[in-house]
PDB file of C-alpha atoms in Angstrom:
ATOM      1  CA  MET A1064     118.682  97.283 139.102  1.00  0.00           C
ATOM      2  CA  ASP A1065     119.109  96.456 135.419  1.00  0.00           C
ATOM      3  CA  PRO A1066     116.147  97.809 133.356  1.00  0.00           C
ATOM      4  CA  SER A1067     116.005  94.510 131.466  1.00  0.00           C
ATOM      5  CA  ASP A1068     115.152  92.797 134.773  1.00  0.00           C
ATOM      6  CA  SER A1069     111.995  94.845 135.270  1.00  0.00           C
ATOM      7  CA  PRO A1070     108.696  93.140 134.523  1.00  0.00           C
ATOM      8  CA  LEU A1071     106.753  94.119 131.445  1.00  0.00           C
ATOM      9  CA  SER A1072     103.842  96.479 131.906  1.00  0.00           C
ATOM     10  CA  PRO A1073     100.359  95.057 131.282  1.00  0.00           C
ATOM     11  CA  LEU A1074     100.304  97.033 128.006  1.00  0.00           C
ATOM     12  CA  GLU A1075     103.544  95.438 126.804  1.00  0.00           C
ATOM     13  CA  GLN A1076     102.381  91.999 127.950  1.00  0.00           C
ATOM     14  CA  ALA A1077      99.181  92.378 125.903  1.00  0.00           C
ATOM     15  CA  LEU A1078     101.117  93.543 122.840  1.00  0.00           C
ATOM     16  CA  HIS A1079     103.678  90.720 123.108  1.00  0.00           C
ATOM     17  CA  ALA A1080     100.901  88.159 123.539  1.00  0.00           C
ATOM     18  CA  ALA A1081      98.999  89.545 120.530  1.00  0.00           C
ATOM     19  CA  ARG A1082     102.155  89.430 118.402  1.00  0.00           C
ATOM     20  CA  ALA A1083     102.866  85.836 119.456  1.00  0.00           C
ATOM     21  CA  ARG A1084      99.298  84.665 118.805  1.00  0.00           C
ATOM     22  CA  VAL A1085      99.100  86.181 115.319  1.00  0.00           C
ATOM     23  CA  LEU A1086     102.586  84.927 114.421  1.00  0.00           C
ATOM     24  CA  ALA A1087     101.552  81.423 115.523  1.00  0.00           C
ATOM     25  CA  ASP A1088      98.572  81.584 113.167  1.00  0.00           C
ATOM     26  CA  LEU A1089     100.716  82.883 110.305  1.00  0.00           C
ATOM     27  CA  ILE A1090     103.136  79.989 110.869  1.00  0.00           C
ATOM     28  CA  ALA A1091     100.219  77.532 110.947  1.00  0.00           C
ATOM     29  CA  GLY A1092      99.076  78.933 107.601  1.00  0.00           C
ATOM     30  CA  GLN A1093     102.634  78.799 106.254  1.00  0.00           C
ATOM     31  CA  VAL A1094     102.597  82.504 105.387  1.00  0.00           C
ATOM     32  CA  ALA A1095     105.095  83.860 107.933  1.00  0.00           C
ATOM     33  CA  GLN A1096     107.521  85.332 105.394  1.00  0.00           C
ATOM     34  CA  ALA A1097     109.511  88.414 106.406  1.00  0.00           C
ATOM     35  CA  ASP A1098     107.214  90.874 104.626  1.00  0.00           C
ATOM     36  CA  VAL A1099     104.191  89.359 106.367  1.00  0.00           C
ATOM     37  CA  VAL A1100     105.883  89.445 109.777  1.00  0.00           C
ATOM     38  CA  SER A1101     106.528  93.145 109.102  1.00  0.00           C
ATOM     39  CA  LEU A1102     102.760  93.597 108.802  1.00  0.00           C
ATOM     40  CA  VAL A1103     102.398  92.195 112.324  1.00  0.00           C
ATOM     41  CA  GLU A1104     105.028  94.604 113.632  1.00  0.00           C
ATOM     42  CA  ASP A1105     103.319  97.546 111.907  1.00  0.00           C
ATOM     43  CA  SER A1106     100.008  96.608 113.513  1.00  0.00           C
ATOM     44  CA  VAL A1107     101.566  96.229 116.959  1.00  0.00           C
ATOM     45  CA  VAL A1108     103.058  99.731 116.670  1.00  0.00           C
ATOM     46  CA  GLN A1109      99.657 101.177 115.717  1.00  0.00           C
ATOM     47  CA  ARG A1110      97.817  99.231 118.406  1.00  0.00           C
ATOM     48  CA  ARG A1111     100.324 100.333 121.056  1.00  0.00           C
ATOM     49  CA  TRP A1112      99.126 103.898 120.545  1.00  0.00           C
ATOM     50  CA  TRP A1113      95.484 102.747 120.556  1.00  0.00           C
ATOM     51  CA  VAL A1114      95.761 100.846 123.846  1.00  0.00           C
ATOM     52  CA  GLU A1115      97.770 103.664 125.445  1.00  0.00           C
ATOM     53  CA  GLN A1116      94.711 105.845 124.780  1.00  0.00           C
ATOM     54  CA  TRP A1117      92.297 103.174 126.025  1.00  0.00           C
ATOM     55  CA  PRO A1118      94.052 100.874 128.552  1.00  0.00           C
ATOM     56  CA  GLU A1119      90.824  98.958 129.218  1.00  0.00           C
ATOM     57  CA  GLY A1120      91.120  97.678 125.627  1.00  0.00           C
ATOM     58  CA  ALA A1121      94.323  95.706 126.280  1.00  0.00           C
ATOM     59  CA  GLY A1122      92.351  92.449 126.238  1.00  0.00           C
ATOM     60  CA  PHE A1123      91.130  93.232 122.729  1.00  0.00           C
ATOM     61  CA  VAL A1124      94.555  93.736 121.129  1.00  0.00           C
ATOM     62  CA  ALA A1125      95.055  90.158 119.841  1.00  0.00           C
ATOM     63  CA  GLY A1126      91.838  90.254 117.829  1.00  0.00           C
ATOM     64  CA  LEU A1127      92.600  93.703 116.497  1.00  0.00           C
ATOM     65  CA  VAL A1128      96.131  92.768 115.412  1.00  0.00           C
ATOM     66  CA  ALA A1129      94.752  89.635 113.731  1.00  0.00           C
ATOM     67  CA  GLN A1130      92.213  91.762 111.835  1.00  0.00           C
ATOM     68  CA  ASP A1131      94.859  94.341 110.879  1.00  0.00           C
ATOM     69  CA  VAL A1132      97.121  91.633 109.457  1.00  0.00           C
ATOM     70  CA  GLN A1133      94.215  89.949 107.707  1.00  0.00           C
ATOM     71  CA  ASP A1134      93.246  93.256 106.038  1.00  0.00           C
ATOM     72  CA  ALA A1135      96.832  94.029 105.021  1.00  0.00           C
ATOM     73  CA  LEU A1136      97.310  90.520 103.612  1.00  0.00           C
ATOM     74  CA  LEU A1137      94.120  90.802 101.571  1.00  0.00           C
ATOM     75  CA  GLU A1138      95.530  93.876  99.839  1.00  0.00           C
ATOM     76  CA  ARG A1139      98.951  92.318  99.196  1.00  0.00           C
ATOM     77  CA  HIS A1140      98.593  88.530  99.029  1.00  0.00           C
ATOM     78  CA  GLY A1141      94.951  87.478  99.126  1.00  0.00           C
ATOM     79  CA  ARG A1142      92.610  86.002 101.692  1.00  0.00           C
ATOM     80  CA  TRP A1143      93.986  84.671 104.972  1.00  0.00           C
ATOM     81  CA  PRO A1144      93.434  82.465 106.852  1.00  0.00           C
ATOM     82  CA  LEU A1145      91.578  80.205 104.480  1.00  0.00           C
ATOM     83  CA  CYS A1146      88.828  78.163 106.068  1.00  0.00           C
ATOM     84  CA  PRO A1147      89.992  74.622 106.925  1.00  0.00           C
ATOM     85  CA  VAL A1148      86.423  73.496 107.686  1.00  0.00           C
ATOM     86  CA  CYS A1149      84.636  73.854 104.356  1.00  0.00           C
ATOM     87  CA  GLY A1150      85.943  71.291 101.899  1.00  0.00           C
ATOM     88  CA  SER A1151      83.888  72.408  98.925  1.00  0.00           C
ATOM     89  CA  GLY A1152      82.889  75.644  97.250  1.00  0.00           C
ATOM     90  CA  ASP A1153      84.976  78.739  96.809  1.00  0.00           C
ATOM     91  CA  PRO A1154      87.873  79.190  99.222  1.00  0.00           C
ATOM     92  CA  HIS A1155      87.025  81.796 101.806  1.00  0.00           C
ATOM     93  CA  ALA A1156      88.728  83.420 104.757  1.00  0.00           C
ATOM     94  CA  LEU A1157      87.844  83.025 108.387  1.00  0.00           C
ATOM     95  CA  GLU A1158      86.803  86.100 110.332  1.00  0.00           C
ATOM     96  CA  VAL A1159      87.698  87.279 113.824  1.00  0.00           C
ATOM     97  CA  GLU A1160      84.897  87.385 116.371  1.00  0.00           C
ATOM     98  CA  PRO A1161      84.189  89.360 118.348  1.00  0.00           C
ATOM     99  CA  GLU A1162      85.422  92.249 116.230  1.00  0.00           C
ATOM    100  CA  LEU A1163      86.150  94.201 119.393  1.00  0.00           C
ATOM    101  CA  GLY A1164      86.214  92.075 122.497  1.00  0.00           C
ATOM    102  CA  PRO A1165      88.162  89.606 124.605  1.00  0.00           C
ATOM    103  CA  ASP A1166      88.838  85.984 123.669  1.00  0.00           C
ATOM    104  CA  PRO A1167      88.925  86.415 119.868  1.00  0.00           C
ATOM    105  CA  HIS A1168      88.238  83.368 117.691  1.00  0.00           C
ATOM    106  CA  TRP A1169      88.552  82.552 114.012  1.00  0.00           C
ATOM    107  CA  VAL A1170      85.033  81.847 112.770  1.00  0.00           C
ATOM    108  CA  CYS A1171      83.650  80.408 109.532  1.00  0.00           C
ATOM    109  CA  HIS A1172      80.406  82.227 108.792  1.00  0.00           C
ATOM    110  CA  GLN A1173      79.524  79.875 105.925  1.00  0.00           C
ATOM    111  CA  ALA A1174      79.537  76.829 108.210  1.00  0.00           C
ATOM    112  CA  GLY A1175      78.503  78.852 111.259  1.00  0.00           C
ATOM    113  CA  VAL A1176      81.260  77.470 113.497  1.00  0.00           C
ATOM    114  CA  LYS A1177      84.096  78.686 115.680  1.00  0.00           C
ATOM    115  CA  VAL A1178      87.240  77.203 114.167  1.00  0.00           C
ATOM    116  CA  SER A1179      89.850  78.109 116.794  1.00  0.00           C
ATOM    117  CA  PRO A1180      90.972  80.835 119.162  1.00  0.00           C
ATOM    118  CA  VAL A1181      93.294  83.420 117.605  1.00  0.00           C
ATOM    119  CA  GLY A1182      96.757  81.930 118.119  1.00  0.00           C
ATOM    120  CA  SER A1183      95.623  78.311 117.816  1.00  0.00           C
ATOM    121  CA  LEU A1184      95.014  77.819 114.102  1.00  0.00           C
ATOM    122  CA  SER A1185      97.515  74.964 114.107  1.00  0.00           C
ATOM    123  CA  SER A1186      94.978  72.842 115.988  1.00  0.00           C
ATOM    124  CA  ALA A1187      92.369  73.471 113.265  1.00  0.00           C
ATOM    125  CA  THR A1188      94.699  73.027 110.296  1.00  0.00           C
ATOM    126  CA  GLY A1189      96.599  70.028 111.609  1.00  0.00           C
ATOM    127  CA  THR A1190      99.961  71.784 111.442  1.00  0.00           C
ATOM    128  CA  ALA A1191     102.443  71.580 114.265  1.00  0.00           C
ATOM    129  CA  PRO A1192     102.351  74.582 116.575  1.00  0.00           C
ATOM    130  CA  PRO A1193     105.484  76.752 116.619  1.00  0.00           C
ATOM    131  CA  ALA A1194     108.132  75.632 119.080  1.00  0.00           C
TER     132      ALA A1194
END
């Protein structure tokens, strides 16, 4: 049997899904340049080790990768993703909730609303989802 025919482990499935969801949000925010995509890859490598140590945390990986990329982008490029809900006042970033839990969402704390699930920012920003 060819090793490429074998199914992905649950760990790899969670990591691939997290990567895809965060990349979709970066594309929706039009910030998916090569250096930013590298930040996603760096986070996935770090989170692989984390979830190998705590397999029950596989469902939390998407939110953690989103937070890792958000933190790295703040240091290098500024706030991301900017809130599409609040039309006035200072631009501010959305936050991931729960910080450590399943079903992570982008949330605007100023308006007190869930904006979109991680991976679905295109629906909140009006941009076309990645093909």
